mmCIF file of C-alpha atoms in Angstrom:
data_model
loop_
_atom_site.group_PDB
_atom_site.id
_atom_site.type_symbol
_atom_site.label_atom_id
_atom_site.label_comp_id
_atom_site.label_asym_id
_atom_site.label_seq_id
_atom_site.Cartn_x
_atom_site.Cartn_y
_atom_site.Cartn_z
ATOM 1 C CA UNK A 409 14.853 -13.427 -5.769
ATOM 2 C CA UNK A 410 17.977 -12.087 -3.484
ATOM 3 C CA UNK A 411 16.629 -10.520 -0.895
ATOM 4 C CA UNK A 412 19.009 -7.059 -1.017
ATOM 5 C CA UNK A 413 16.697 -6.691 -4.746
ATOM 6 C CA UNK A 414 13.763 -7.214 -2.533
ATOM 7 C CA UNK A 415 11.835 -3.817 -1.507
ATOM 8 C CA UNK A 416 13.678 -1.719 -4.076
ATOM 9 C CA UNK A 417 12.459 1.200 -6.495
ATOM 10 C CA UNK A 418 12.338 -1.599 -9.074
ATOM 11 C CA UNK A 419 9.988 -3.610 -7.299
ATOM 12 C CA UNK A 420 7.590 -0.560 -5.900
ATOM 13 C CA UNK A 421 7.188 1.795 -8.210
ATOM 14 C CA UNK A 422 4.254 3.599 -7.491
ATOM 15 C CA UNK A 423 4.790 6.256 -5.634
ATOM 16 C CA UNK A 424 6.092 9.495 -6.746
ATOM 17 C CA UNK A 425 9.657 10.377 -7.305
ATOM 18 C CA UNK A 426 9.913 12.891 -4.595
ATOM 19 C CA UNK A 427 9.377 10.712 -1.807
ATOM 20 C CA UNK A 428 11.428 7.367 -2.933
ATOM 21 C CA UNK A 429 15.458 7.377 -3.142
ATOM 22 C CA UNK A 430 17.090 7.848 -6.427
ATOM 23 C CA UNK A 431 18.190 4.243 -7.439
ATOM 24 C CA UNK A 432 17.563 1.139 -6.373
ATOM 25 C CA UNK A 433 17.908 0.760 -2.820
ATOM 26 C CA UNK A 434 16.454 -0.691 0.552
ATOM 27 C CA UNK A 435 12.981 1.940 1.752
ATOM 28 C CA UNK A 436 11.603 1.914 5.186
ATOM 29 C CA UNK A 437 8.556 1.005 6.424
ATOM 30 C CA UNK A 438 7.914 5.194 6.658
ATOM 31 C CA UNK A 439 8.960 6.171 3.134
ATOM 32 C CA UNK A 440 6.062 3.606 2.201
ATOM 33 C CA UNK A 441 3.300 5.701 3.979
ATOM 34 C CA UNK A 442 4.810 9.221 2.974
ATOM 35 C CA UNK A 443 4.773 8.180 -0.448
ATOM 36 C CA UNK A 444 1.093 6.921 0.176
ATOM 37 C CA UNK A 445 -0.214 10.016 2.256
ATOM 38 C CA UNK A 446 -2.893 10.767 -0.373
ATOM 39 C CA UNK A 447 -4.473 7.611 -0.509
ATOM 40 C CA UNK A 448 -4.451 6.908 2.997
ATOM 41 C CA UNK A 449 -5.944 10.233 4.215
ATOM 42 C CA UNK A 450 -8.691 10.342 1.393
ATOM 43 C CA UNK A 451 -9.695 6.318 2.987
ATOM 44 C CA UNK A 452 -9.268 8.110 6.308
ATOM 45 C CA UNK A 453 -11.924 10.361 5.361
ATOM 46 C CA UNK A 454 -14.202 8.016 3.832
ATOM 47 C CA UNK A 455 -14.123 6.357 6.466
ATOM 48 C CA UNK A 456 -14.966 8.745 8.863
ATOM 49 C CA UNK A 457 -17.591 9.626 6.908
ATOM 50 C CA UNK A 458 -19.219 6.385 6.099
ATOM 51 C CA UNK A 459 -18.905 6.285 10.004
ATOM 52 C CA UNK A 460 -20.575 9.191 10.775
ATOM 53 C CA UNK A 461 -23.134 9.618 7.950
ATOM 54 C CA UNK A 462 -24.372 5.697 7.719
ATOM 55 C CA UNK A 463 -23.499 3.253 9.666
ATOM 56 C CA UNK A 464 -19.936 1.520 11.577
ATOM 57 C CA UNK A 465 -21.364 -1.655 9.943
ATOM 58 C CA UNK A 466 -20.410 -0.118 6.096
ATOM 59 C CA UNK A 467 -16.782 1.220 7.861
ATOM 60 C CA UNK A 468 -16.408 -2.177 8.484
ATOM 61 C CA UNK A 469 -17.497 -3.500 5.199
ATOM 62 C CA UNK A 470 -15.078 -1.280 3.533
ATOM 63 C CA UNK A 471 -12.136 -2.192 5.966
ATOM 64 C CA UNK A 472 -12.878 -6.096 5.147
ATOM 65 C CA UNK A 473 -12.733 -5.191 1.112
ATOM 66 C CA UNK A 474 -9.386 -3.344 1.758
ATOM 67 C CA UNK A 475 -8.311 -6.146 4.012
ATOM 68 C CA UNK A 476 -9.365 -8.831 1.208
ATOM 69 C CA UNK A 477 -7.597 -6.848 -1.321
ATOM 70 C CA UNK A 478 -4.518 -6.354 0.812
ATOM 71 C CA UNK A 479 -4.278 -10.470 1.491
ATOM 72 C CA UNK A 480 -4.906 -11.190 -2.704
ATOM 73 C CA UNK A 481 -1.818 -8.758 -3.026
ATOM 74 C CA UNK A 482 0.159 -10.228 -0.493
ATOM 75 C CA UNK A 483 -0.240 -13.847 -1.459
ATOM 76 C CA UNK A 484 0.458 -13.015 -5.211
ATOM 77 C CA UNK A 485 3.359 -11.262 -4.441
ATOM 78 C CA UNK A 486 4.999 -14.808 -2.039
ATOM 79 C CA UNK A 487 3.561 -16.786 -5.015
ATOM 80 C CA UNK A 488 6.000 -14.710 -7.011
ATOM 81 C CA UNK A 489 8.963 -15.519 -4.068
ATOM 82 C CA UNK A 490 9.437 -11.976 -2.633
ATOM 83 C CA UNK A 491 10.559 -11.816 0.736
ATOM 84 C CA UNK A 492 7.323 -11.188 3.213
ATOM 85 C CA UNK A 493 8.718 -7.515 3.732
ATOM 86 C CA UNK A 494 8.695 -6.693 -0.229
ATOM 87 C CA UNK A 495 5.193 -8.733 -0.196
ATOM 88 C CA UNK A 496 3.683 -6.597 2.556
ATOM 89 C CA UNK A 497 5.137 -3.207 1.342
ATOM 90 C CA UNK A 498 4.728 -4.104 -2.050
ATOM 91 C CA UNK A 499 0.772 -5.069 -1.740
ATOM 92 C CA UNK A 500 -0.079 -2.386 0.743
ATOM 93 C CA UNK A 501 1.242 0.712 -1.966
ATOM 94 C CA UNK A 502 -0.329 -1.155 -5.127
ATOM 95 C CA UNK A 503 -3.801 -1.330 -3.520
ATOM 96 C CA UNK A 504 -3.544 2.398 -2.315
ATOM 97 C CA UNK A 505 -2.477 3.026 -5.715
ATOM 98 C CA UNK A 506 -5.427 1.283 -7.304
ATOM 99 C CA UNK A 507 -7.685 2.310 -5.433
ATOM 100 C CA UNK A 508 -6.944 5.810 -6.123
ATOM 101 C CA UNK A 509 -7.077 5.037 -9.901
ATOM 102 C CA UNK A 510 -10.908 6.879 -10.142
ATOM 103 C CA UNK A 511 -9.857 9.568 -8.596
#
């Protein structure tokens, strides 16, 4: 894959419209997270809670699943020759957009 297609709309396509450019063109590390700001402040909270409510041992066992999903992502998406900075924007979105597929 040529890396200018790399970290396109084409390739991440799961956030909403409003916060990605119109065609297919090179994002930033901070139009990733905007798009994402959901997801990461609902994890944020839950977080905080499990934190607060149970214990920092079942923050941490949450963190390690994210992390674990996170590296699956990552490693399918180099198996599939993206460029590392596709792979890591690329795996981080689709598992804050899965995981926010119950909500």
């Amino acid at each position: 894959m040529r890396s200018e297609h790399c970290v396109t709309r084409n390739h991440i396509a799961v956030w909403h419209d409003r916060a990605l450019p119109s065609g297919p063109e090179p994002i930033g590390f901070r139009t990733v997270l905007r798009g994402s700001l959901l997801p990461v402040l609902v994890w944020t909270g839950v977080a905080c809670f499990t934190y607060v409510v149970f214990d920092p041992v079942v923050t941490m066992v949450l963190g390690g699943l994210f992390t674990l999903s996170f590296g699956v992502a990552f490693g399918l998406r180099r198996r599939a020759t993206h460029s590392v900075r596709c792979s890591a924007y690329g795996a981080l979105g689709g598992v804050l957009d899965k995981s926010m597929a119950g909500f």
